[in-house]
XYZ file of C-alpha atoms in Angstrom:
497
model
C 37.155 -7.502 -2.224
C 34.093 -7.517 -4.876
C 33.682 -11.579 -3.565
C 34.374 -10.507 0.052
C 32.098 -7.941 0.133
C 28.929 -9.763 -1.724
C 30.457 -12.718 0.770
C 29.159 -10.193 3.934
C 25.384 -9.490 1.902
C 24.767 -12.465 1.014
C 26.627 -14.330 4.388
C 25.545 -11.248 7.743
C 23.792 -8.516 5.582
C 20.892 -8.330 4.560
C 20.144 -10.540 7.629
C 21.018 -6.958 9.377
C 19.354 -5.008 7.009
C 15.929 -6.138 7.444
C 16.994 -6.782 11.494
C 17.353 -3.152 12.017
C 14.313 -1.955 9.370
C 12.075 -4.596 10.735
C 12.884 -2.851 14.434
C 12.141 0.623 12.473
C 9.028 0.504 11.948
C 8.452 -1.656 15.119
C 9.339 1.283 17.244
C 5.944 3.614 15.286
C 3.668 1.549 15.992
C 3.222 2.501 19.122
C 1.357 5.843 18.463
C -2.179 6.977 18.942
C -2.933 8.624 15.742
C -5.377 7.977 13.239
C -7.185 9.518 10.105
C -10.703 8.493 9.187
C -10.081 5.369 6.568
C -8.340 4.012 10.195
C -11.042 5.343 12.316
C -13.800 3.694 9.859
C -11.639 0.033 10.336
C -12.598 -0.039 14.310
C -15.887 0.619 13.514
C -16.754 -2.184 11.496
C -15.551 -5.271 13.823
C -16.027 -3.571 17.306
C -19.189 -4.246 18.636
C -20.760 -6.683 16.555
C -20.858 -10.755 15.423
C -18.288 -11.303 12.000
C -22.055 -11.024 10.992
C -22.264 -8.061 11.248
C -18.931 -6.821 9.921
C -20.596 -8.275 6.916
C -23.169 -5.774 7.036
C -20.969 -2.613 7.354
C -18.177 -3.021 4.832
C -22.197 -4.754 2.917
C -23.306 -0.729 3.712
C -20.467 1.902 4.470
C -17.936 0.215 2.463
C -16.296 -0.120 -0.973
C -13.618 -2.133 -0.315
C -14.478 -6.649 0.521
C -13.843 -7.884 3.584
C -11.213 -9.972 4.192
C -8.937 -7.610 6.328
C -11.588 -6.508 8.939
C -11.726 -10.208 9.775
C -8.284 -10.812 10.265
C -8.187 -7.044 11.932
C -11.556 -8.782 14.513
C -9.641 -11.824 15.071
C -6.111 -9.529 16.207
C -8.044 -7.062 17.597
C -9.960 -10.478 19.872
C -6.815 -11.936 20.937
C -4.381 -9.230 21.590
C -6.471 -6.228 22.558
C -9.139 -3.661 21.085
C -5.806 -0.901 21.404
C -4.681 1.687 18.569
C -1.140 0.021 18.627
C -3.419 -3.707 18.573
C -4.471 -2.517 15.603
C -0.655 -1.120 14.141
C 0.848 -4.208 14.538
C -1.823 -6.131 13.043
C -0.913 -4.487 9.890
C 2.472 -4.784 11.432
C 3.100 -8.481 10.725
C 2.200 -8.400 6.981
C 5.642 -6.203 6.120
C 7.429 -8.654 8.766
C 6.346 -11.939 6.798
C 7.166 -9.505 3.478
C 11.251 -8.681 4.709
C 11.472 -12.591 6.281
C 9.747 -13.249 2.800
C 12.951 -11.323 1.146
C 14.865 -13.517 3.320
C 14.597 -17.202 2.111
C 12.611 -17.474 -1.517
C 14.316 -13.785 -2.702
C 17.247 -14.687 -2.177
C 17.300 -17.926 -3.367
C 15.980 -17.644 -6.550
C 17.446 -13.709 -7.578
C 19.569 -13.040 -4.984
C 20.428 -10.929 -1.405
C 21.546 -7.842 -3.379
C 18.444 -7.787 -4.794
C 16.430 -8.906 -2.080
C 18.078 -6.622 0.199
C 16.371 -3.550 -2.577
C 13.513 -5.390 -1.246
C 13.725 -4.359 1.854
C 14.967 -0.977 1.970
C 12.043 0.413 -0.387
C 9.072 -1.753 1.302
C 10.384 -0.670 4.822
C 11.841 2.527 4.521
C 10.748 4.591 1.265
C 8.332 7.302 1.256
C 5.126 5.455 0.039
C 5.796 2.413 2.169
C 7.103 3.534 5.148
C 3.158 4.887 6.148
C 1.004 1.718 4.940
C 3.677 -0.202 6.430
C 1.539 -0.003 9.480
C -2.011 1.981 9.307
C -4.761 0.207 9.957
C -5.902 -0.652 6.936
C -5.434 -3.705 3.710
C -2.751 -2.007 2.704
C 0.221 -4.206 3.921
C -2.118 -7.543 3.498
C -2.435 -6.509 0.676
C 0.569 -5.555 -0.405
C 2.002 -9.096 0.751
C -0.518 -11.196 -0.998
C -0.060 -9.403 -4.234
C 3.991 -10.019 -3.526
C 3.510 -13.432 -2.824
C 0.554 -14.356 -6.328
C 3.703 -12.136 -8.516
C 6.481 -14.331 -7.326
C 4.871 -17.084 -8.447
C 3.977 -15.771 -11.115
C 7.514 -15.687 -11.803
C 8.215 -19.199 -10.526
C 5.203 -20.594 -13.877
C 7.499 -17.940 -16.890
C 10.763 -20.399 -15.044
C 8.297 -23.977 -15.335
C 5.524 -22.904 -16.592
C 3.942 -27.164 -16.794
C 4.218 -27.009 -12.686
C 1.170 -26.874 -11.476
C 2.007 -26.153 -7.878
C 2.612 -22.443 -9.253
C -0.696 -22.103 -11.107
C -2.654 -23.113 -7.802
C -0.369 -20.706 -5.133
C -1.024 -17.843 -7.987
C -4.810 -18.046 -7.981
C -4.966 -19.232 -4.242
C -2.834 -16.019 -3.555
C -4.728 -13.556 -5.571
C -7.762 -15.087 -4.788
C -6.912 -13.622 -0.661
C -6.075 -10.099 -2.213
C -8.942 -9.980 -4.428
C -10.702 -10.520 -0.625
C -8.694 -8.127 0.922
C -9.129 -5.045 -1.840
C -10.760 -3.945 -4.826
C -7.839 -3.151 -6.423
C -6.344 -6.788 -5.073
C -8.902 -8.326 -6.933
C -7.985 -6.320 -10.263
C -4.068 -6.713 -10.702
C -4.116 -10.142 -9.769
C -6.868 -11.411 -12.072
C -4.365 -9.946 -14.616
C -1.238 -11.500 -13.608
C -3.665 -14.570 -13.509
C -4.421 -13.836 -16.773
C -0.879 -12.418 -18.546
C 0.549 -15.153 -17.051
C -1.226 -18.292 -18.421
C -1.719 -16.521 -21.221
C 2.527 -15.566 -22.036
C 3.547 -18.854 -20.480
C 0.967 -20.978 -22.748
C 2.538 -18.525 -26.255
C 6.062 -19.486 -25.169
C 5.687 -23.251 -24.687
C 2.758 -24.109 -25.946
C 2.207 -26.698 -23.832
C -0.622 -27.982 -23.413
C -0.165 -28.291 -19.775
C 0.716 -24.923 -19.761
C -3.164 -23.952 -21.110
C -4.859 -25.809 -18.541
C -3.222 -24.430 -16.267
C -4.320 -21.198 -17.469
C -7.588 -22.108 -18.223
C -8.412 -23.361 -14.433
C -6.906 -20.861 -13.204
C -7.886 -17.806 -14.733
C -11.915 -20.322 -14.266
C -11.574 -20.788 -10.587
C -10.359 -17.345 -9.723
C -13.315 -16.345 -11.604
C -15.620 -18.142 -10.113
C -14.535 -17.806 -6.676
C -15.170 -14.710 -6.447
C -18.131 -14.372 -8.389
C -20.667 -14.258 -4.545
C -19.037 -11.372 -3.921
C -19.666 -9.866 -7.645
C -23.281 -8.931 -7.154
C -21.775 -7.209 -3.866
C -19.106 -5.606 -5.182
C -21.334 -4.367 -7.932
C -23.740 -2.630 -5.081
C -20.703 -0.744 -4.180
C -19.482 0.495 -7.054
C -22.800 1.633 -7.322
C -22.650 4.005 -4.364
C -18.589 5.024 -4.644
C -19.774 6.689 -8.069
C -22.270 8.170 -6.233
C -19.723 9.387 -3.589
C -18.266 12.471 -4.590
C -14.858 12.655 -1.988
C -13.097 11.707 -4.691
C -13.221 14.578 -7.507
C -10.511 14.191 -10.517
C -8.139 10.854 -10.714
C -4.545 11.359 -9.734
C -1.641 12.947 -12.059
C 0.668 10.583 -13.836
C 3.506 12.385 -12.425
C 2.162 11.667 -7.921
C 1.146 8.427 -9.227
C 4.889 6.959 -10.826
C 6.666 8.982 -7.739
C 4.443 6.385 -5.045
C 4.739 3.162 -6.754
C 8.489 3.518 -7.106
C 9.252 4.849 -3.369
C 8.466 8.462 -3.564
C 10.188 11.576 -5.239
C 13.817 10.777 -3.624
C 13.445 6.909 -5.433
C 11.734 7.734 -8.591
C 15.253 8.630 -10.791
C 16.986 5.720 -8.928
C 14.229 2.910 -9.236
C 12.030 4.355 -11.895
C 15.882 5.012 -14.357
C 17.168 1.381 -13.975
C 14.202 -0.023 -14.418
C 13.254 1.275 -18.020
C 16.979 1.731 -19.232
C 17.927 -2.382 -17.951
C 14.902 -3.556 -19.552
C 15.368 -1.954 -23.098
C 19.154 -3.178 -22.593
C 17.811 -6.846 -21.249
C 15.204 -6.782 -24.169
C 17.504 -5.719 -27.591
C 20.003 -7.901 -25.855
C 17.428 -11.096 -25.530
C 15.551 -10.703 -28.464
C 18.559 -10.596 -30.897
C 17.903 -7.518 -32.513
C 21.661 -6.867 -32.315
C 24.387 -8.637 -32.591
C 27.346 -6.857 -31.847
C 30.701 -8.296 -32.798
C 34.917 -7.413 -32.970
C 36.420 -6.843 -36.591
C 40.095 -7.997 -36.964
C 41.176 -4.706 -35.717
C 40.229 -3.881 -32.289
C 38.769 -1.149 -33.298
C 36.070 -2.505 -35.577
C 32.764 -2.651 -34.005
C 30.155 -4.734 -36.912
C 26.422 -3.878 -35.228
C 23.439 -5.914 -37.179
C 20.712 -5.469 -37.057
C 18.266 -8.873 -37.046
C 14.856 -9.711 -37.073
C 13.242 -10.362 -33.275
C 12.392 -13.506 -32.051
C 11.444 -14.936 -28.098
C 13.938 -18.612 -28.269
C 16.305 -16.670 -26.294
C 14.420 -14.560 -23.743
C 15.029 -15.692 -19.822
C 12.663 -15.799 -17.125
C 13.749 -12.443 -16.340
C 12.796 -10.745 -19.319
C 9.754 -12.949 -19.378
C 8.901 -11.517 -16.369
C 10.102 -7.904 -17.117
C 7.545 -7.832 -19.250
C 4.530 -9.530 -17.621
C 4.537 -6.871 -14.969
C 4.641 -4.632 -17.401
C 2.329 -5.273 -18.578
C 0.358 -5.571 -15.463
C 1.013 -1.860 -14.911
C 0.365 -0.312 -17.672
C -2.605 -2.164 -18.094
C -4.242 -0.803 -14.951
C -3.164 2.452 -15.085
C -4.894 2.658 -18.474
C -7.463 1.331 -17.070
C -8.302 3.474 -14.298
C -7.308 6.396 -16.272
C -9.853 5.694 -18.838
C -12.696 5.094 -16.718
C -11.236 8.042 -14.686
C -11.765 10.457 -17.487
C -15.212 8.961 -19.783
C -16.890 7.986 -16.212
C -15.654 8.287 -12.950
C -12.689 8.851 -10.495
C -12.157 5.858 -9.356
C -7.029 6.215 -9.694
C -5.664 7.994 -6.375
C -1.959 7.184 -5.330
C -2.603 4.687 -2.825
C -5.437 3.090 -4.973
C -1.826 2.155 -6.510
C 0.370 0.232 -3.501
C -1.088 -2.949 -5.120
C 0.987 -1.621 -7.882
C 4.903 -1.951 -5.597
C 5.229 -5.388 -5.620
C 5.010 -5.567 -9.249
C 7.725 -2.684 -9.507
C 10.294 -4.162 -7.434
C 10.141 -6.917 -8.877
C 10.832 -5.943 -12.538
C 13.669 -3.919 -10.107
C 14.578 -7.087 -9.221
C 14.716 -8.335 -12.338
C 17.339 -6.213 -13.201
C 19.083 -6.419 -11.174
C 19.057 -9.782 -11.105
C 20.747 -9.774 -15.387
C 22.734 -6.588 -14.240
C 24.821 -9.550 -11.979
C 24.793 -12.120 -14.269
C 26.408 -10.433 -17.754
C 29.679 -10.343 -18.348
C 31.373 -6.771 -17.703
C 33.644 -5.810 -15.881
C 33.537 -6.789 -12.236
C 34.433 -3.470 -11.072
C 32.643 -1.023 -12.701
C 28.936 -2.710 -12.710
C 29.424 -3.437 -8.495
C 30.592 -0.299 -7.984
C 27.139 0.776 -9.588
C 25.379 -1.126 -8.108
C 27.082 -0.293 -4.744
C 26.432 2.938 -5.139
C 22.403 2.858 -6.113
C 22.887 0.258 -3.178
C 23.610 2.884 -0.340
C 22.126 5.893 -2.048
C 18.786 4.066 -1.793
C 19.742 3.011 1.890
C 20.415 7.403 2.962
C 17.040 8.028 0.620
C 15.122 5.479 2.680
C 16.802 6.793 6.793
C 15.861 10.434 6.106
C 12.647 9.457 4.547
C 11.270 7.247 7.535
C 13.017 9.989 10.147
C 10.714 12.705 8.460
C 7.820 10.412 8.444
C 8.789 9.032 12.061
C 8.951 12.537 12.915
C 5.710 13.346 11.754
C 4.398 10.784 13.442
C 5.961 12.079 16.931
C 3.930 15.182 16.462
C 0.959 14.229 15.868
C 0.388 11.388 18.900
C 1.503 15.153 20.913
C -0.199 16.877 20.218
C -3.194 14.745 19.954
C -2.055 13.395 23.697
C -2.132 16.974 24.411
C -6.277 17.283 23.183
C -7.388 13.647 24.796
C -5.768 15.480 27.966
C -7.039 18.687 27.989
C -11.005 16.840 27.169
C -10.466 13.355 29.677
C -13.504 12.161 29.760
C -16.748 14.190 29.287
C -19.721 14.211 30.750
C -21.959 11.572 29.556
C -24.744 14.040 28.119
C -22.102 15.727 26.571
C -21.490 16.707 22.576
C -18.823 16.296 20.136
C -19.106 19.142 17.331
C -17.507 19.124 14.568
C -17.164 20.674 11.635
C -14.228 22.220 8.811
C -12.324 19.865 9.220
C -12.863 16.331 6.795
C -13.246 13.038 8.221
C -13.915 14.393 12.438
C -17.663 14.178 12.562
C -17.370 10.617 9.644
C -15.358 8.695 12.557
C -12.623 9.999 13.879
C -14.529 11.058 17.322
C -16.090 8.336 17.411
C -12.953 6.234 17.153
C -11.204 8.397 20.489
C -14.480 9.268 22.340
C -18.649 7.345 22.783
C -20.558 10.378 23.105
C -23.074 11.763 20.670
C -21.304 13.653 17.104
C -22.531 16.245 15.441
C -21.808 18.502 12.639
C -24.610 21.486 12.981
C -22.943 24.992 15.466
C -22.879 23.897 19.138
C -26.055 27.556 19.264
C -28.543 25.445 17.302
C -28.204 21.917 19.236
C -31.476 20.446 19.377
C -31.130 20.393 23.027
C -28.860 22.133 25.581
C -25.687 19.048 27.264
C -24.242 20.514 31.426
C -20.779 20.638 28.035
C -20.200 20.894 24.742
C -16.989 20.425 22.925
C -16.090 21.399 19.587
C -13.130 20.470 17.219
C -13.169 22.703 14.096
C -11.165 24.149 11.267
C -12.086 27.599 12.433
C -12.808 30.002 15.135
C -16.281 30.597 15.943
C -17.865 34.151 15.105
C -18.912 36.445 17.333
C -22.714 35.756 16.741
C -21.855 32.376 18.113
C -19.890 33.131 20.829
C -22.503 35.185 22.470
C -25.260 33.304 21.562
C -22.933 30.108 23.666
C -22.843 33.011 26.799
C -26.891 33.928 26.481
C -27.528 30.114 26.524
C -25.338 30.628 29.635
C -22.597 28.215 28.930
C -18.908 29.392 29.997
C -16.195 28.829 27.509
C -12.314 27.804 27.176
C -10.341 27.705 23.562
C -7.788 25.661 22.687
C -6.578 27.288 19.367
C -4.275 25.194 16.807
C -4.078 22.004 18.316
C -3.665 18.882 16.933
C -6.279 15.169 17.298
C -4.813 12.482 15.351
C -3.666 13.248 11.483
C -6.183 17.121 11.994
C -5.510 20.893 12.875
C -8.067 21.778 15.118
C -8.801 24.825 17.687
C -10.849 23.198 20.127
C -13.671 24.583 22.653
C -15.590 23.875 25.207
C -18.471 24.921 26.132
C -19.863 24.577 29.550
C -22.465 25.153 32.190
């Protein structure tokens, strides 16, 4: 029975799972819903050449330019539409699923690869960012590939190609998101260090030194831009405090429902693997069957498996990054928010898969072992479906409500002014995403000119003073309460002459 189920997963199940998860994500790629940062992504690439994109990113953004160039090329090929932008984000996710069916399956096994597919494709943390018109799915892919190469270095630290590709994917991640810069820099440094300490090999030291130096040197041209962007970001008050550790742990383990499964399994198995392979304890039966002796020993590294080295490496990277982020956030300026830690999810998933691989390899009761694994797999699948269904229902509702607003507003007159107050991001980017007209945050009764019509997208109800002023200025008014545009609740007012 056990062999049949495992054979099914290996030969057919994992591919059906990959196909099903991919189709589900594709099915929600055709909405017209955006939030502020997504709208900015279009603003950064539209109506300008590649140097213009660099200038916009330099002055307006805090992230490197690689994603914007990728999005611009994709939009040039397939059109400047919301669905096209979503698909551009979906492609790196699909590539990750294909890698799960090939690389992960080959080196870690079908069951760990199946968990990767479920969490990366259906979890509350991932299903939104697989489609968001931002750089998160792209940096996820690069960090995952950098992580995989680091794991291969733990297995064979003398192979130069592993260092080459680890550095390459790290550089791509660094030029996609500045947290990609941090996490891949730590991966490259600690992977080389761990490998050198465990092998004492000159080739290992050379690989460590060169990969670290190349990573730094290639990023130096952008360091000056990063410094300028950091100064601008520190003057920006949008982040008043870092997200709590509890929230971030929920986020990087797939969401509040998956956290008990993912985090508990990782912690328990990591401790078991470390204790067992460090030689801390010896368990042996005495002359009588019921007698068990525990012997405490001085720990050693010589029996550490590749999986344990990878687990410790990726735990080190996660702890150092979070420690640095909270240190800067509480002593200087908040820099740690959940979505920025999206780059840590590939590391958490890799730790989980390495723990799962070791569990499968351990010679314990097959029935007990696989029953536990299958239960975890089913729970992850069911929870993932619930998380995905919830996200899909929210997105469909927002898409329906957005279509209503777009139908009501139609195509405003060329001289029309759009007013927005009390709704974060609308005036900054979202209204400019949907409409070409002038946008202001002034109340409609305080405008410098009186256009033929004014559309107000407001987070509250206008008081009688504003409405009376507009009537005195010769405007008629229609209102639509409790509407949605993109991901924002609004009250919609139409003033016209």
